[in-house]
Short mmCIF file of C-alpha atoms and ligand atoms in Angstrom, two decimals:
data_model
loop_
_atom_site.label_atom_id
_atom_site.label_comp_id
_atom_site.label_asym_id
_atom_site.label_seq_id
_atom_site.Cartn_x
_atom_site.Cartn_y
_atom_site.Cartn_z
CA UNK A 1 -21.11 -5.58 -15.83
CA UNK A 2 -21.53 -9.12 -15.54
CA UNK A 3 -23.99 -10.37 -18.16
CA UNK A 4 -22.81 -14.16 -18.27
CA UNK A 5 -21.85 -16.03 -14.71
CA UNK A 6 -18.87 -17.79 -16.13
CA UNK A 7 -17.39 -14.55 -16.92
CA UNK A 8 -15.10 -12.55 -14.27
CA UNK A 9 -13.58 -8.89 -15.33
CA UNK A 10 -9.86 -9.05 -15.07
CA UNK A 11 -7.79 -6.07 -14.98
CA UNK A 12 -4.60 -6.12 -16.66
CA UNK A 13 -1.12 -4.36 -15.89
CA UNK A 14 -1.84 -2.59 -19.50
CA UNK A 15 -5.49 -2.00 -18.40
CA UNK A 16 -4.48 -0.83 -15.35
CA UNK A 17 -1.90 1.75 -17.00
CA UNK A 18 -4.85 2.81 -19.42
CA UNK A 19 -6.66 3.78 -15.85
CA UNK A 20 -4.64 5.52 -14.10
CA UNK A 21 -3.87 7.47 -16.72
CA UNK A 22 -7.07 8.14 -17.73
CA UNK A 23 -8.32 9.24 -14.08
CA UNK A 24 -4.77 11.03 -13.80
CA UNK A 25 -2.26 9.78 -11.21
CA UNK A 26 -3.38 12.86 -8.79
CA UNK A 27 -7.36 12.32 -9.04
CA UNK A 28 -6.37 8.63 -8.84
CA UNK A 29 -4.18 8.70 -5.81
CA UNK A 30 -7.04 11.75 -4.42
CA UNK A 31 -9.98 9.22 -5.13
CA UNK A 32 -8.46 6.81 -3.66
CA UNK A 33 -7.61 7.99 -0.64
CA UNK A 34 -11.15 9.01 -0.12
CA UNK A 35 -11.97 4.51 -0.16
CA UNK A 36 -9.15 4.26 2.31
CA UNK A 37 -10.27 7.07 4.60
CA UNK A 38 -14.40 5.67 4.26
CA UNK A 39 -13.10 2.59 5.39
CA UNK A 40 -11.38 3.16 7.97
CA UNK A 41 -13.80 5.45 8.87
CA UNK A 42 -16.26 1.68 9.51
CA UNK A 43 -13.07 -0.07 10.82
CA UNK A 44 -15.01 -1.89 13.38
CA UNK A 45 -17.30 -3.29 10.75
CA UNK A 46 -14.31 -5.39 9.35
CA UNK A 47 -12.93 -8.91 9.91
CA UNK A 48 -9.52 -7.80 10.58
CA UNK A 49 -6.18 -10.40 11.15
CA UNK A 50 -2.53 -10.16 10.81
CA UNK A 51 -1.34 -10.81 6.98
CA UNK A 52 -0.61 -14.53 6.49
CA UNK A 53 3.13 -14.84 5.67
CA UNK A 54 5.30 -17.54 4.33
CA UNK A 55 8.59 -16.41 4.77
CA UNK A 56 11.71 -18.04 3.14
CA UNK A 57 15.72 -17.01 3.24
CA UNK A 58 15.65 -14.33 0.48
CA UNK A 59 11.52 -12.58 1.17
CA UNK A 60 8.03 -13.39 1.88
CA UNK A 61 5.22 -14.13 0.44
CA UNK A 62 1.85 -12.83 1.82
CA UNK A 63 -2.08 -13.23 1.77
CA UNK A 64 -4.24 -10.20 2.94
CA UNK A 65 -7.53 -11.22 3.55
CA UNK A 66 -10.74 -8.87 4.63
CA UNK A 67 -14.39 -8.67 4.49
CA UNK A 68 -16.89 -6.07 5.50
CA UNK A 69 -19.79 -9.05 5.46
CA UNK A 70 -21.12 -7.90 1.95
CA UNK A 71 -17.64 -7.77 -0.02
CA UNK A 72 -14.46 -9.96 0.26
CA UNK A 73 -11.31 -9.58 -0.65
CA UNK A 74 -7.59 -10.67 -0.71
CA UNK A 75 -4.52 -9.68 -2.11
CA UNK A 76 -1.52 -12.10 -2.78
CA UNK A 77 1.99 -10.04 -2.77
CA UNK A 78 5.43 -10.64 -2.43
CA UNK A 79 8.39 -8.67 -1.09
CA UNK A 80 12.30 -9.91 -2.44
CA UNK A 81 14.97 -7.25 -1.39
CA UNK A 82 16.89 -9.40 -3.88
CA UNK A 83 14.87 -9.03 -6.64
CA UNK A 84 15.82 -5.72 -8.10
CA UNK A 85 19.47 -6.77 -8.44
CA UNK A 86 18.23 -9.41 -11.08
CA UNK A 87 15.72 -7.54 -12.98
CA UNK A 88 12.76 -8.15 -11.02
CA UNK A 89 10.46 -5.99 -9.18
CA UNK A 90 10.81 -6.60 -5.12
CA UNK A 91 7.15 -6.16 -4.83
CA UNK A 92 4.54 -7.72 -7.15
CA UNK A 93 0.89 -8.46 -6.47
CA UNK A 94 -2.35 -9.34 -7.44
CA UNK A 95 -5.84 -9.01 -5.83
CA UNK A 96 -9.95 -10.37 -5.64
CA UNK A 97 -12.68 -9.19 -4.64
CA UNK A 98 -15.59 -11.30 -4.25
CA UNK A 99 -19.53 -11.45 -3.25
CA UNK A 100 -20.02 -12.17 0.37
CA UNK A 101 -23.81 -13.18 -0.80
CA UNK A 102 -22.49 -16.31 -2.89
CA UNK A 103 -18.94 -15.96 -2.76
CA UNK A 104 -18.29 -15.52 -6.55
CA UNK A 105 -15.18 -13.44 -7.26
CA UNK A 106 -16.11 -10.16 -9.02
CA UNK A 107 -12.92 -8.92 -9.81
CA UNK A 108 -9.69 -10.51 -10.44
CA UNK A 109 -6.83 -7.57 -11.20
CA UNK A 110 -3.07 -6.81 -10.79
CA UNK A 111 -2.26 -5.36 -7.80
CA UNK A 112 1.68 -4.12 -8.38
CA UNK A 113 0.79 -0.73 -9.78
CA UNK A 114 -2.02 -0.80 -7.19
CA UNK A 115 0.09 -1.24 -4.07
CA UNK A 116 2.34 1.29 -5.28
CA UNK A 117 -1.05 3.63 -6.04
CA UNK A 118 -2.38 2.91 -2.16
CA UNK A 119 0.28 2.94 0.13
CA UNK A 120 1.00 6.26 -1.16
CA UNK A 121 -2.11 7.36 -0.48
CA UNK A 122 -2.24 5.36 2.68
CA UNK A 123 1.09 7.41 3.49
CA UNK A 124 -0.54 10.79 2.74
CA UNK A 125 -3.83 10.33 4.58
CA UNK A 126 -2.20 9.32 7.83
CA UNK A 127 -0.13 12.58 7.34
CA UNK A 128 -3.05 14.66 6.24
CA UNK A 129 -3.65 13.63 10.21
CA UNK A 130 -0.16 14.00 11.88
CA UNK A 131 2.21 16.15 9.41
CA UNK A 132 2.91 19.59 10.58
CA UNK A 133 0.44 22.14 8.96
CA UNK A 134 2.22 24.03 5.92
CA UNK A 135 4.36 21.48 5.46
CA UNK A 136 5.51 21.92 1.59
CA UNK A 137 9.05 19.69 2.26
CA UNK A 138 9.70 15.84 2.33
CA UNK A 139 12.61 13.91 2.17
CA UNK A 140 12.21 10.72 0.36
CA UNK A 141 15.06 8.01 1.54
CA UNK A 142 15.42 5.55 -0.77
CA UNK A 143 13.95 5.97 -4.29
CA UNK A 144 12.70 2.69 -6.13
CA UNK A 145 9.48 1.81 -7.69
CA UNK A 146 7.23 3.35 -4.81
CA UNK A 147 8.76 6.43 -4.59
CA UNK A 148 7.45 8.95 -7.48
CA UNK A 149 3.98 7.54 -5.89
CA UNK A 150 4.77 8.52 -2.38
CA UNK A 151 6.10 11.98 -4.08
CA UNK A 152 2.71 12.54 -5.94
CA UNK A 153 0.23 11.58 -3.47
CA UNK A 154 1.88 14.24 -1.03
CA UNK A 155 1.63 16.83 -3.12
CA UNK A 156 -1.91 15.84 -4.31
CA UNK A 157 -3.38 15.50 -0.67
CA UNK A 158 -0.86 17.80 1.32
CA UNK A 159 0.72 20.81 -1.49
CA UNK A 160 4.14 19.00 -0.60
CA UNK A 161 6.02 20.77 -3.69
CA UNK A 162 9.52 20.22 -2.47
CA UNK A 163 11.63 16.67 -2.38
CA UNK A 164 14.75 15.76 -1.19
CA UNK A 165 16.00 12.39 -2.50
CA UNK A 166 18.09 10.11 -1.20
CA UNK A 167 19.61 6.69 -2.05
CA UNK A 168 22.63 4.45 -1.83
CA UNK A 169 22.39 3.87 -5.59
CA UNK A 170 22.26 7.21 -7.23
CA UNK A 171 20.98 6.75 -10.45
CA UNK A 172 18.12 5.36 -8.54
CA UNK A 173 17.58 9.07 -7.30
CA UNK A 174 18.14 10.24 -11.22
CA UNK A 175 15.63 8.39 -12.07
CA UNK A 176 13.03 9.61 -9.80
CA UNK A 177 14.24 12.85 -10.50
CA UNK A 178 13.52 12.29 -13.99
CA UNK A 179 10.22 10.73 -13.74
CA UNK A 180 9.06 13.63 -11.55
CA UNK A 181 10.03 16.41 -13.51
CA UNK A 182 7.63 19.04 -14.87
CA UNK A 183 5.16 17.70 -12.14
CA UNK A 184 5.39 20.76 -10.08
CA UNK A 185 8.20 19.56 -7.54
CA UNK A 186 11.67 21.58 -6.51
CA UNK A 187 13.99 18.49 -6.62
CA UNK A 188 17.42 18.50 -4.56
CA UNK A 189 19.49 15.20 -5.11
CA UNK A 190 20.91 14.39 -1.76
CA UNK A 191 24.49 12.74 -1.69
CA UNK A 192 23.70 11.79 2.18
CA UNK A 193 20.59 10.53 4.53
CA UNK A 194 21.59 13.57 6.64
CA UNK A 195 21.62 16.28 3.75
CA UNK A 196 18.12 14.70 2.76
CA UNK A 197 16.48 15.53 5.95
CA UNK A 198 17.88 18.34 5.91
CA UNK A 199 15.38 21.61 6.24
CA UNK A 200 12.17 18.38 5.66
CA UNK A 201 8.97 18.58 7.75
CA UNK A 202 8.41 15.23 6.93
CA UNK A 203 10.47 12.07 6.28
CA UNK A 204 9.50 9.28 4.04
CA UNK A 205 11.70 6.33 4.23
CA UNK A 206 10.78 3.69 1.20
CA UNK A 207 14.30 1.47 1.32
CA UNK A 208 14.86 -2.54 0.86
CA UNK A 209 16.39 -4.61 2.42
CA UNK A 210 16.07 -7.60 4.02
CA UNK A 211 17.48 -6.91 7.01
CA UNK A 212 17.45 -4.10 9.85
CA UNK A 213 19.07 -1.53 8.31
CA UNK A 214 19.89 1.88 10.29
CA UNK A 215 18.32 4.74 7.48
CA UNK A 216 17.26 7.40 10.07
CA UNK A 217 19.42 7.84 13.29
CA UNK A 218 18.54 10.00 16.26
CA UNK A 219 20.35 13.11 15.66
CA UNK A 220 18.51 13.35 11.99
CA UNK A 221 15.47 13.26 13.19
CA UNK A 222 14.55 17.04 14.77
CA UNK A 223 11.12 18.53 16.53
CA UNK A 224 8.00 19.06 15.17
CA UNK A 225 8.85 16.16 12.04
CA UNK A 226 6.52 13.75 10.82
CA UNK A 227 8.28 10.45 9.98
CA UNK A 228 6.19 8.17 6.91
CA UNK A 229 8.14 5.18 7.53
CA UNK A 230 7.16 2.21 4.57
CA UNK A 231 9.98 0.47 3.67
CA UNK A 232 10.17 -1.84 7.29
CA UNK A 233 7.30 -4.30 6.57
CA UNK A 234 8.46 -7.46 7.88
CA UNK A 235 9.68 -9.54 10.89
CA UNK A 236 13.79 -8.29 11.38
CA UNK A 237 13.35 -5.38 8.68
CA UNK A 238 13.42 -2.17 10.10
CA UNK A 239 14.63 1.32 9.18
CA UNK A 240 14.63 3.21 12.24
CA UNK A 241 17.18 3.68 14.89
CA UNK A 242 15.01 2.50 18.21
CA UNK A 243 15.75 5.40 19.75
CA UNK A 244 14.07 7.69 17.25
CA UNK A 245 10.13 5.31 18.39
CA UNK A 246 10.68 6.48 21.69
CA UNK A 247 10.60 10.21 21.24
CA UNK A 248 7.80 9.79 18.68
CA UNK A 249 4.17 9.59 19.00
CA UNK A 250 3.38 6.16 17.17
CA UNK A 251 1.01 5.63 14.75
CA UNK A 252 -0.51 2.18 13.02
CA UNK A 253 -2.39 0.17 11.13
CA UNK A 254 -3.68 -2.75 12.36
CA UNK A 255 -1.37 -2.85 16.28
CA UNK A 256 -1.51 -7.20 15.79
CA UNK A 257 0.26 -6.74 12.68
CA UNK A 258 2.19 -4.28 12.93
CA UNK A 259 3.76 -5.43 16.50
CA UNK A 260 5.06 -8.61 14.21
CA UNK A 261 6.66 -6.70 10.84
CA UNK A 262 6.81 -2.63 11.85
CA UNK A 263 9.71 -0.69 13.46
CA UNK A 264 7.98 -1.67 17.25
CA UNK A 265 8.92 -4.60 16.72
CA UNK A 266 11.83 -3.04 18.34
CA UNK A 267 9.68 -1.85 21.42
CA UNK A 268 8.03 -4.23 23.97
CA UNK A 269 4.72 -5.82 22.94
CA UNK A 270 2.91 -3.60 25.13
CA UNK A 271 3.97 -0.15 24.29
CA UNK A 272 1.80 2.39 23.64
CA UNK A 273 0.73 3.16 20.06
CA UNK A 274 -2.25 4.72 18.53
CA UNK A 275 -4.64 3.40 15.83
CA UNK A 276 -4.84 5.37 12.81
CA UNK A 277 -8.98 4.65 12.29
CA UNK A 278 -9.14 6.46 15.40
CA UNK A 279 -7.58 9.24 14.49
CA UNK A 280 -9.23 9.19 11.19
CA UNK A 281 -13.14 9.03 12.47
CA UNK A 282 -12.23 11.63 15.25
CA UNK A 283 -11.43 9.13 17.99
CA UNK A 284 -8.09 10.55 18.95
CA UNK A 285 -6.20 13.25 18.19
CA UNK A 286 -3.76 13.18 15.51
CA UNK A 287 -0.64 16.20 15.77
CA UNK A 288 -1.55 17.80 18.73
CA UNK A 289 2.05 20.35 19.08
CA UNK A 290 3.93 22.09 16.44
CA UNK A 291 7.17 20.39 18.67
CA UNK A 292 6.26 16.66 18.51
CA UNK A 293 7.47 13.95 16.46
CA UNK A 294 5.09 11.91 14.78
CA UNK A 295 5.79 8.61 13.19
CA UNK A 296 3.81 6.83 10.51
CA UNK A 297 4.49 2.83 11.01
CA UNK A 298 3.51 1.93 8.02
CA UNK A 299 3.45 -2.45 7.21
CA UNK A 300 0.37 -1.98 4.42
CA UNK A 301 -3.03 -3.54 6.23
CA UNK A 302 -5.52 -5.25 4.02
CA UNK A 303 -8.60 -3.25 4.63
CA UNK A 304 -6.22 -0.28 2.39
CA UNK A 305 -6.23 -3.32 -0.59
CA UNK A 306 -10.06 -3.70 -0.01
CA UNK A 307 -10.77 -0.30 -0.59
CA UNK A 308 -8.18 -0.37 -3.47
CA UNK A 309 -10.07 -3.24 -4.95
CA UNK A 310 -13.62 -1.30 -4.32
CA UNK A 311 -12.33 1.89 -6.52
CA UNK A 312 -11.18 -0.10 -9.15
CA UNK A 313 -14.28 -1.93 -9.27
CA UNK A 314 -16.14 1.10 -9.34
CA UNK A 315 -14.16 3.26 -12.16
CA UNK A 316 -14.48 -0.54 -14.30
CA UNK A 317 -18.19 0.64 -14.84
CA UNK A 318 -17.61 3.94 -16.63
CA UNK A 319 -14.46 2.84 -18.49
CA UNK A 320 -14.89 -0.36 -19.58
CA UNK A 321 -10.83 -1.25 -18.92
CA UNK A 322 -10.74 -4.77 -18.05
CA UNK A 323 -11.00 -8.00 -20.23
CA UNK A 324 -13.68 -10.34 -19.50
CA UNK A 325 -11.90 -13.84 -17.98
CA UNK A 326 -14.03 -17.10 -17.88
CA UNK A 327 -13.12 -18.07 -14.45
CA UNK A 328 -16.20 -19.72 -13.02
CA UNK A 329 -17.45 -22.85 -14.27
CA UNK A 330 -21.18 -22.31 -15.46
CA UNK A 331 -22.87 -25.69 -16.10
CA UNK A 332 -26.72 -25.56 -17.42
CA UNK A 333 -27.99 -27.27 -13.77
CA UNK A 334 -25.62 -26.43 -10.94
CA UNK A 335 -24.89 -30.41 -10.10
CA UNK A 336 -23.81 -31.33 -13.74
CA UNK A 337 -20.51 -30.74 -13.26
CA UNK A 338 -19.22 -33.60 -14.58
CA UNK A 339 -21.76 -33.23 -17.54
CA UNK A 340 -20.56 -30.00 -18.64
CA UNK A 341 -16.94 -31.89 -19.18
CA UNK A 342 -18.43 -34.37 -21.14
CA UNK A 343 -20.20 -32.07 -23.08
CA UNK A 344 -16.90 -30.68 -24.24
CA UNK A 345 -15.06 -33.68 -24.79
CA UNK A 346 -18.46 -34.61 -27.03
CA UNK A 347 -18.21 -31.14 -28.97
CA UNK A 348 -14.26 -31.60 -28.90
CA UNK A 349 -14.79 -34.66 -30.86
CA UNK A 350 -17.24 -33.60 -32.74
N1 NAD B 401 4.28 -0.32 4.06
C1 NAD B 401 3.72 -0.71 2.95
O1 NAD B 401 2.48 -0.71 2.81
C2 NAD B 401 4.58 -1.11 1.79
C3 NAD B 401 4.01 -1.28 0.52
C4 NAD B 401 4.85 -1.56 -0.55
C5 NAD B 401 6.22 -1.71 -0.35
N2 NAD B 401 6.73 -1.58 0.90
C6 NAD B 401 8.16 -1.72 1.16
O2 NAD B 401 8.79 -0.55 0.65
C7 NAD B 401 10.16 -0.85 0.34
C8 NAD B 401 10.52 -0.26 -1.00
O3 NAD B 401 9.80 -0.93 -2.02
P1 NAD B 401 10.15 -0.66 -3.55
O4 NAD B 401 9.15 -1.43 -4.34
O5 NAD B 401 10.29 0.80 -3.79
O6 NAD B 401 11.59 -1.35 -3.61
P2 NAD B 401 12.77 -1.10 -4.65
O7 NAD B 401 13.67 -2.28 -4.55
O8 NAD B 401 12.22 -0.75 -6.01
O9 NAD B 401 13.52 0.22 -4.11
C9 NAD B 401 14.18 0.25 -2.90
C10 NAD B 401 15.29 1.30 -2.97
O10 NAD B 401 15.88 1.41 -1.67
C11 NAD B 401 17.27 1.67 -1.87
N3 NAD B 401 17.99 1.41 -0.63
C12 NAD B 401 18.27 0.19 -0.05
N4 NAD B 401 18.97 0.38 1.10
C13 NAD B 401 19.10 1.73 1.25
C14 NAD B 401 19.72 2.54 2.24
N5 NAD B 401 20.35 2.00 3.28
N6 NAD B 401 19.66 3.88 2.08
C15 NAD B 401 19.05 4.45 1.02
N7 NAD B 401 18.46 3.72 0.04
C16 NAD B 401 18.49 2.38 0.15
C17 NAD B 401 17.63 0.79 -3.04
O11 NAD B 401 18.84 1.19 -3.66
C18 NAD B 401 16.41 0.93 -3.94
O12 NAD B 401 16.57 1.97 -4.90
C19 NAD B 401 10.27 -2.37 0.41
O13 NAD B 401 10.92 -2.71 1.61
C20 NAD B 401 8.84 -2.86 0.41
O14 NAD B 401 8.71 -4.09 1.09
C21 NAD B 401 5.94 -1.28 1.97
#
């Protein structure tokens, strides 16, 4: 795949498209899931630390580094409440995966369909875990870009064939509506939160905004539900009413960064939560009563983009989508840097 050094395959939005479409968003989301649940299943194995986050007065913008000691990779991604009033996507990112061996990237691709594509499937493989068995309903509270993918990796991974959407801007509920139809789903367009969650075995909240907004309260939130909550990812965004984390069992990511950007960050730091991984490679238990509330706190962790990064890397070598990008400068002898530049100036010239 990479015949000439200088050469790194890049994966564009319109490659990316060509894909997932090509896989099918189901298989995709399925396939992927299957990375995410490997590696979680070698959590241990990783160099794990809180996202690194530069945080200004309208968003933030983050790096999520990882490593497993052979591969590396990062993701750079933004999140600007503000953004969708002016045309622009809230969330956009891109990603790399490199070599551990020499520490040449391998793969440079967009990451903003990607995200979308993982933390759906991150969603539906902690409830695979934690929903209720049977469960076929799922309210989805606020319905922007990452919603349809929340809606299809449920029903790929769990049967969920019935949605309830929700959002303060309506045609942004239309609109999921529309993308979603002849997919399979029963679609009810909710005028309220409450009517949403209304008759739902689980509860997917996917709003934005920058600051700690109230989506679920107490009273919505009955036994036996399993809460995916993805839309509070950042220090003073939340979604939750506090009093909703402390009936619920509490499930995470990565506890260091999730204590700074999920909805604990309404609890005290030492509260008891549980680790997904553990759950995952048979650790812990995951829904252990028909009764309990379970809650998802999902903040995106980057070992999810490393395995993202992996099964892109691998479906590259059957497909062939990606452009090659000369990244890496090649000289003829490693320390002629300098020569190689001269080099072109002389064939410039020339
Ligand atoms: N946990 C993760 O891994 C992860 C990954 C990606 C995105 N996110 C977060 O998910 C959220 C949604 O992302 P997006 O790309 O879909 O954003 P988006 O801007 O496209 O959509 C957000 C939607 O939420 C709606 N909304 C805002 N306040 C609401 C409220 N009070 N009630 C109901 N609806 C409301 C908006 O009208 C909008 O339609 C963001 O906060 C983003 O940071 C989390």
């Amino acid at each position: 795949m990479q015949p000439k050094l200088n050469i790194v395959p890049f994966v564009s939005v319109d490659h990316m498209m060509k894909l997932v479409l090509a896989v099918g968003v189901e298989t995709f989301l399925t396939e992927l899931a299957g990375y995410i649940e490997a590696d979680f299943r070698r959590w241990e194995l990783f160099d794990k630390t809180p996202r690194v986050a530069s945080h200004s007065h309208d968003g933030v913008i983050e790096l999520m580094p990882t490593s497993d000691g052979k591969l590396y990779g990062f993701k750079y991604v933004n999140g600007h409440p503000k953004n969708m009033r002016e045309g622009l996507q809230t969330v956009t990112a891109f990603g790399v995966l490199a070599d551990v061996g020499n520490g040449y990237p391998m793969l440079l691709t967009e990451m903003t369909i990607l995200t979308a594509l993982r933390t759906a499937a991150m969603s539906a493989v902690a409830a695979k875990y934690l929903a209720p068995e049977g469960a076929r309903t799922m309210a989805i509270i606020g319905n922007g870009a990452q919603s349809e993918f929340q809606a299809i990796a449920f029903k790929a991974l769990l049967g969920i064939d019935r949605l309830r959407l929700y959002d303060i801007d309506s045609s942004a509920s239309r609109k999921c509506a529309k993308n979603l139809a002849g997919m399979g789903f029963d679609i009810a367009v909710c005028a309220t939160s409450q009517e949403a969650v209304e008759g739902a075995e689980i509860i997917t909240t996917v709003t934005a905004d920058k600051l700690s907004a109230t989506i679920l309260t107490d009273n919505m939130v009955g036994p036996g539900v399993h809460i995916n909550a993805v839309g509070g990812d950042c220090p003073g965004k939340t979604e939750l009413h506090r009093d909703i984390l402390l009936r619920s069992d509490i499930f995470v990511e990565f506890p260091p960064q999730t204590r700074i950007e999920g909805e604990i960050q309404q609890l005290p730091a030492d509260y008891p939560v549980n680790e997904l991984w553990q759950v995952i490679s048979g650790g812990i238990e995951g829904r252990k009563s028909a009764g309990q509330i379970t809650l998802f706190d999902s903040v995106g962790f980057a070992i999810e983009d490393f395995s993202a990064l992996r099964y892109v890397r691998d479906k590259l070598r059957d497909t062939g989508l990606y452009e090659e990008l000369d990244l890496l400068a090649d000289p003829d002898e490693p320390r002629d840097l300098f020569g190689m530049l001269l080099r072109a100036k002389a064939a410039a010239v020339a």
